Short mmCIF file of C-alpha atoms in Angstrom, two decimals:
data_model
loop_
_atom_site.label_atom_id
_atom_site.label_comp_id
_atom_site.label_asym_id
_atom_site.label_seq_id
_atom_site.Cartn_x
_atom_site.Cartn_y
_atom_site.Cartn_z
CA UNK J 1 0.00 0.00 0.00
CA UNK J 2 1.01 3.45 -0.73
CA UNK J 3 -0.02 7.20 0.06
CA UNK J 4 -1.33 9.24 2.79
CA UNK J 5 -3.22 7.46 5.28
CA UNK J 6 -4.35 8.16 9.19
CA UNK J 7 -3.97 5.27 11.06
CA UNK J 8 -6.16 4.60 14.75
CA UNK J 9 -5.23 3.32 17.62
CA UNK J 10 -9.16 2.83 18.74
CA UNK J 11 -9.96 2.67 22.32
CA UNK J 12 -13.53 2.27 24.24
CA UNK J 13 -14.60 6.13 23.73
CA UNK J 14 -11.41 7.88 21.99
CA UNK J 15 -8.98 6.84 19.74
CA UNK J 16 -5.35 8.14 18.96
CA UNK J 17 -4.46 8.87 15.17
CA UNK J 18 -1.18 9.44 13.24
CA UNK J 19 -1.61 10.79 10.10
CA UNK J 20 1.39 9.76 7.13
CA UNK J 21 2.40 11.31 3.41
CA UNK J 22 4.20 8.40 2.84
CA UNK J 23 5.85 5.35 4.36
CA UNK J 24 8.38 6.43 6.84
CA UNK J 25 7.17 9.88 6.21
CA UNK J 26 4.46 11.31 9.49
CA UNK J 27 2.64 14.55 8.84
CA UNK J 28 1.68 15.35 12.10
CA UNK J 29 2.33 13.63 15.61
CA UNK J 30 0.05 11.15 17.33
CA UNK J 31 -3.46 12.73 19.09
CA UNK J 32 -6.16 12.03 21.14
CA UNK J 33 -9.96 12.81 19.71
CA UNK J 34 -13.02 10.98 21.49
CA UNK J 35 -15.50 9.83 19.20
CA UNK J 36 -18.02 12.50 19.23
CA UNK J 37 -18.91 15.31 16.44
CA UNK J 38 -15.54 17.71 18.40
CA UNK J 39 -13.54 14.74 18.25
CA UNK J 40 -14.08 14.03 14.23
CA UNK J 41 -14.27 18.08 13.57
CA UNK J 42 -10.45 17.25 14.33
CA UNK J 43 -10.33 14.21 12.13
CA UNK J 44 -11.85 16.00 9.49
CA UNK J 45 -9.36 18.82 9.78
CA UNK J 46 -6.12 16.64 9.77
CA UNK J 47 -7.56 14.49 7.17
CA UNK J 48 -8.03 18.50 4.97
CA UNK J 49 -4.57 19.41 5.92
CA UNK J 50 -2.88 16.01 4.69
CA UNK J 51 -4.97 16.14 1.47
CA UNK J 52 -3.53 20.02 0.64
CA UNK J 53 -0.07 18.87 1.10
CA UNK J 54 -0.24 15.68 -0.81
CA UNK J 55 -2.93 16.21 -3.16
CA UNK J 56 -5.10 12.87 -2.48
CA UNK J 57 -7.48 12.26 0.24
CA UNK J 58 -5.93 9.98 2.69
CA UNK J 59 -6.88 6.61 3.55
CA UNK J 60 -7.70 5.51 7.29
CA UNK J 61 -6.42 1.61 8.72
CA UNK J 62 -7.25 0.74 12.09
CA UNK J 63 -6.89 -2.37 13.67
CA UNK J 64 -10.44 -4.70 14.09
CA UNK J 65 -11.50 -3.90 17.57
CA UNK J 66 -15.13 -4.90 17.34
CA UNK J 67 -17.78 -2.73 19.05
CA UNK J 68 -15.38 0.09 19.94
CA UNK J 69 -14.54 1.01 16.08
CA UNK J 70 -17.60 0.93 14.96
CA UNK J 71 -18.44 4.57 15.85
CA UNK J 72 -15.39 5.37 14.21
CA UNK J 73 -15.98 3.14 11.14
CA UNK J 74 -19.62 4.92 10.92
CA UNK J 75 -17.85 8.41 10.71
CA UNK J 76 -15.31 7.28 7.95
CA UNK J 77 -17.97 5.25 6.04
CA UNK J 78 -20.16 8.79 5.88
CA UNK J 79 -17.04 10.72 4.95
CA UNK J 80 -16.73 8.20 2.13
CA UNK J 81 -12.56 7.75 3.35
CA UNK J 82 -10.73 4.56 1.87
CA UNK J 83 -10.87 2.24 4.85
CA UNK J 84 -9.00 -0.89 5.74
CA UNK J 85 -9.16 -2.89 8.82
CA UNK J 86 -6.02 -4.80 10.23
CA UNK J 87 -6.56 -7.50 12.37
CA UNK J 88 -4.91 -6.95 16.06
CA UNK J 89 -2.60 -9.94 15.83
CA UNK J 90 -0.87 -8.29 12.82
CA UNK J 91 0.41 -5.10 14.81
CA UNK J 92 1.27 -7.36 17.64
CA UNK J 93 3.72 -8.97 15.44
CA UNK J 94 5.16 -5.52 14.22
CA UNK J 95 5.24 -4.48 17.66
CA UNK J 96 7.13 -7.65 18.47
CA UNK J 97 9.88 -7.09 15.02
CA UNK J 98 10.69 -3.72 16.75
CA UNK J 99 11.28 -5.29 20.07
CA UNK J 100 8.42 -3.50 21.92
CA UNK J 101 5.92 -5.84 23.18
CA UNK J 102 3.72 -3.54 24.99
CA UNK J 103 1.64 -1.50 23.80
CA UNK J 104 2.02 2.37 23.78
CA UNK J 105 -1.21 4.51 22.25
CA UNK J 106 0.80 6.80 20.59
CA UNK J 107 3.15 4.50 19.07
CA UNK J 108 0.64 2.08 18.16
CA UNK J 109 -0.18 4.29 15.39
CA UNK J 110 3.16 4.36 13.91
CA UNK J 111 2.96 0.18 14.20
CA UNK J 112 -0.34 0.36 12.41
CA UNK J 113 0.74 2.59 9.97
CA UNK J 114 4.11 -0.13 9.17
CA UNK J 115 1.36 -3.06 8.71
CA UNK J 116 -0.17 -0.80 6.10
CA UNK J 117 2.68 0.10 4.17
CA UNK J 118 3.79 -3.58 3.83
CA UNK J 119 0.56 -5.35 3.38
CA UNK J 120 -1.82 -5.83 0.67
CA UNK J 121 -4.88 -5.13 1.77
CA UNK J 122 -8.70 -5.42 1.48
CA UNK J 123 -10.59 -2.02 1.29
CA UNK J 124 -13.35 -2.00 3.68
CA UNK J 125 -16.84 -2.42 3.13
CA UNK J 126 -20.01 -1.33 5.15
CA UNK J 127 -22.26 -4.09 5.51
CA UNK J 128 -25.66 -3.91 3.96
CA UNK J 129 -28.21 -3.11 6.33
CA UNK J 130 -30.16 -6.82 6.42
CA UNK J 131 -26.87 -8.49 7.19
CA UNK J 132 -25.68 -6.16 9.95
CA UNK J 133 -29.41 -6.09 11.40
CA UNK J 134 -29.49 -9.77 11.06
CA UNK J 135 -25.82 -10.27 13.09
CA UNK J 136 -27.16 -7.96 16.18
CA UNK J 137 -30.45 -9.55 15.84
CA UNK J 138 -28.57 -12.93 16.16
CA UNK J 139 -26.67 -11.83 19.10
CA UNK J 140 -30.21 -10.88 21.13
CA UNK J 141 -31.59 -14.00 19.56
CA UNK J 142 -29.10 -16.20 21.43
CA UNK J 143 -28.74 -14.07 24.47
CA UNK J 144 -32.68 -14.05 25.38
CA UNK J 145 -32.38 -18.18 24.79
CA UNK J 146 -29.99 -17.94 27.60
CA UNK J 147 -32.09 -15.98 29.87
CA UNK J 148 -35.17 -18.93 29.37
CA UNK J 149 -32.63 -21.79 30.00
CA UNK J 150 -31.82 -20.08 32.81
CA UNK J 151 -35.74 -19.28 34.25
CA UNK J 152 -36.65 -22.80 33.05
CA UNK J 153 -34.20 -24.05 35.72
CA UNK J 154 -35.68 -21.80 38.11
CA UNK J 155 -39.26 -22.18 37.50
CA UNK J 156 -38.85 -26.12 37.37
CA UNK J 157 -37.40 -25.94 40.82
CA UNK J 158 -40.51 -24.11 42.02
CA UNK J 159 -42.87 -26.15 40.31
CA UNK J 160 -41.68 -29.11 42.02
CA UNK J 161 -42.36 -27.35 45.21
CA UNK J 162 -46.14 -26.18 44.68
CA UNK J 163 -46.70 -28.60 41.29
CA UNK J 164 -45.45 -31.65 42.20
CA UNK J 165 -45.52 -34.12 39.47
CA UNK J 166 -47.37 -32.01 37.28
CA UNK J 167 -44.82 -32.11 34.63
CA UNK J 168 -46.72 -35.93 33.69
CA UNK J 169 -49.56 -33.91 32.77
CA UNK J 170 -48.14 -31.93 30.07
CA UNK J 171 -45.48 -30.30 29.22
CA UNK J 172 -44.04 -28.32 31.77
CA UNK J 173 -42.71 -24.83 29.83
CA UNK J 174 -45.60 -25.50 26.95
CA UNK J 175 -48.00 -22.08 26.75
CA UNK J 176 -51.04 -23.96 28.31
CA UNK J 177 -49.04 -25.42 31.52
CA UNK J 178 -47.82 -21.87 31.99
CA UNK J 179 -50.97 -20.84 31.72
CA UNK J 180 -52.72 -22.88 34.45
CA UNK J 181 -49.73 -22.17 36.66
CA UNK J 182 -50.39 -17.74 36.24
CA UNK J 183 -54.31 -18.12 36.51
CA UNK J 184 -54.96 -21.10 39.22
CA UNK J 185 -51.26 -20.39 41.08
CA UNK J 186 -51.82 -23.15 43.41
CA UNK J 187 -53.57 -27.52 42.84
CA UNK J 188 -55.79 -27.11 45.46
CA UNK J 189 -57.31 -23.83 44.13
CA UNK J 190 -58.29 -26.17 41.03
CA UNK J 191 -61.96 -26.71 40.85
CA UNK J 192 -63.56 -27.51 37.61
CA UNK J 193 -62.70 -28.02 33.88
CA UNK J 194 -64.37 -24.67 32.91
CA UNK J 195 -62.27 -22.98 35.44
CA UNK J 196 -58.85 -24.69 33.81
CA UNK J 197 -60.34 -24.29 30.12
CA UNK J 198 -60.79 -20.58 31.42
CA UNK J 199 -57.18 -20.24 32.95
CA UNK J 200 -55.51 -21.79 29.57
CA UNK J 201 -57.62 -19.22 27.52
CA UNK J 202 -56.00 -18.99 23.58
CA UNK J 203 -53.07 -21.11 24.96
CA UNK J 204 -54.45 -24.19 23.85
CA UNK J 205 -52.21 -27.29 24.11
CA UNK J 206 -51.44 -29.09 20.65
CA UNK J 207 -51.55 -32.53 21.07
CA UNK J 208 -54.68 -33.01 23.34
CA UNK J 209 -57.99 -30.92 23.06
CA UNK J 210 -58.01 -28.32 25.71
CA UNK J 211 -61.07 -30.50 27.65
CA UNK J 212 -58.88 -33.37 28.19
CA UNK J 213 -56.08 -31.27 29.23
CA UNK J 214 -58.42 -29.72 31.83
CA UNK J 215 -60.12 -33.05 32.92
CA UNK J 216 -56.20 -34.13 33.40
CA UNK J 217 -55.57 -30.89 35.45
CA UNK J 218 -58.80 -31.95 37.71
CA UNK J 219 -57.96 -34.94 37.99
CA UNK J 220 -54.35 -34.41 38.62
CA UNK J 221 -55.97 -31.73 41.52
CA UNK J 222 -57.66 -34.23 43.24
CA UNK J 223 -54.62 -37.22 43.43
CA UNK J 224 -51.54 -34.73 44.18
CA UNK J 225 -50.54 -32.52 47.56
CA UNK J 226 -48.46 -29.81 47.13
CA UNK J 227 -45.46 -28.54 49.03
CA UNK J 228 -46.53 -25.74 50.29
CA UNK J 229 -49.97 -24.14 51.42
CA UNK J 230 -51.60 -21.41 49.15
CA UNK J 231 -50.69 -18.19 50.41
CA UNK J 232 -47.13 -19.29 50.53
CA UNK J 233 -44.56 -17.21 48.94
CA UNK J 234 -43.02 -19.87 46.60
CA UNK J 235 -46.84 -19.96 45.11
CA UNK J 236 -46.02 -16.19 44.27
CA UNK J 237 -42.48 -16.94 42.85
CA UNK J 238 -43.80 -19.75 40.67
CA UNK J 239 -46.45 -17.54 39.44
CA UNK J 240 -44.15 -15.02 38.66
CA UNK J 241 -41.63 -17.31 37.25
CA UNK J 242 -43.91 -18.66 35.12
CA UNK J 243 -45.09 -15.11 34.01
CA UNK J 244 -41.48 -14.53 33.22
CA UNK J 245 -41.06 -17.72 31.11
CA UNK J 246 -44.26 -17.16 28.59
CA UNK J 247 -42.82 -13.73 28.31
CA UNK J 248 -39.44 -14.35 27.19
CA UNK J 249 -41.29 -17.23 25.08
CA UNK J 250 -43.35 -14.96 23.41
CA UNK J 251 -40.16 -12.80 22.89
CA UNK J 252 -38.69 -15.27 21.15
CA UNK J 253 -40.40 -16.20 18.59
CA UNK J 254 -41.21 -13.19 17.74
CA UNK J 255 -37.60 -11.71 17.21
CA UNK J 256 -37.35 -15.09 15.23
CA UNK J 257 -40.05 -14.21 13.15
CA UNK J 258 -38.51 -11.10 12.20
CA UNK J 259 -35.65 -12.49 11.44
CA UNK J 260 -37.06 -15.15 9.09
CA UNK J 261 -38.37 -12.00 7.42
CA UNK J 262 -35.79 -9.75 7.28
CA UNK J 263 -33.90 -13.36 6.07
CA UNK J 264 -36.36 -13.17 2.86
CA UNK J 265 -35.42 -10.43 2.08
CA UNK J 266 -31.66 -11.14 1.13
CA UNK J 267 -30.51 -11.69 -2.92
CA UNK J 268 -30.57 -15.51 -3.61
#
């Protein structure tokens, strides 16, 4: 690679830049800007300066640092700069071929600048829309499954307490069982099938018309004890656990849904 170029030390909140003519050859010495619009109204202005000595706009490299460049990145991408990305383990070896293994901010720049004067490399490009909607959407999608995995442990724990058994019945984290759990809290405040066909509402179970599933409930009522008395506080906590469940449940699938649609909508 050849030509002017700013290179980025990036940081959570600020970056340091170094701005070059040529290899070997610095224009100015390494800064501090944060990344806000005072910060780049300083970018903008070294960026002017090199192009009026060299005649060409310069191009920017920074290393790949993930979420913390991508305010940066967003900045350069609207000031339509040529932009490369490094990846970290490249300046770490130029670090290491000038015998300094630590780092240094300001002289991190200078190391970044060295990996873009002797590499060939990729210019980069701003991901379409869909695809980096998709890859945060992705993220969530994966997070929230952690949160149920973790409140279906929970909530089976207190359903063992006040529900005991009632995971033979039907399935215990299925819409319908959740449902009986929030509107009748507690077995012995079971007492008909209209009340249970009431409690399940537009939950209705799949594999089992939602009569039998309340004659099973009844019946279930009659032949188990619970743990715990009604107006205990683990009746509250399972209520509220299960609450918690058809909510992240519901979450779910519909972030999923959007994502099968946004999905559609890429090129074939």
């Amino acid at each position: 690679m050849d030509g002017p170029v700013i290179s980025f030390d990036v940081s959570k909140g600020e970056s340091h830049c170094r701005g070059f003519e040529a290899s070997g050859k610095p224009f100015s010495s390494a800064f501090c800007f944060p990344h806000d619009r005072g910060g780049f109204d300083k970018l903008r202005k070294l960026a002017t300066e090199i192009e009026n000595a060299t005649g060409r706009k310069p191009a920017a490299v920074l290393e790949s640092t993930g979420v913390y460049g991508m305010t940066l990145l967003s900045f350069l991408t609207a000031e339509k700069a040529e932009t490369y990305l490094i990846s970290p383990l490249e300046s770490a070896k130029m670090r290491k071929s000038e015998v300094r293994p630590t780092k240094n901010d300001s002289l991190d720049c200078t190391t970044i600048a060295k990996v873009y004067y002797s590499k060939a490399l990729r210019r980069y490009e701003q991901e379409g829309r869909i695809y980096s909607d998709l890859r945060e959407m992705s993220r969530n999608y994966r997070y929230i499954l952690g949160l149920i995995t973790a409140e279906k442990n929970r909530y089976q724990r207190c359903l063992d307490l006040v529900w005991p058994g009632f995971c033979d019945v039907i399935d215990y984290a299925s819409d319908s069982s959740l449902s009986v759990v929030i509107g009748l809290r507690h077995p012995s405040l079971v007492r008909t099938s209209r009340g249970v066909i009431k409690a399940i509402g537009t939950h209705r179970p799949r594999r089992i018309s939602a009569d039998d599933l309340a004659d099973r409930v009844v019946a279930y009522s009659k032949s188990h004890v619970s743990g715990v008395s009604p107006d205990s506080y683990a009746v509250r906590e399972t209520a509220e656990s299960a609450e918690r469940l058809a909510e992240l449940k519901k979450t779910v699938a519909s972030l999923l849904e959007e994502m099968e649609e946004l999905a559609s909508m890429l090129p074939g």
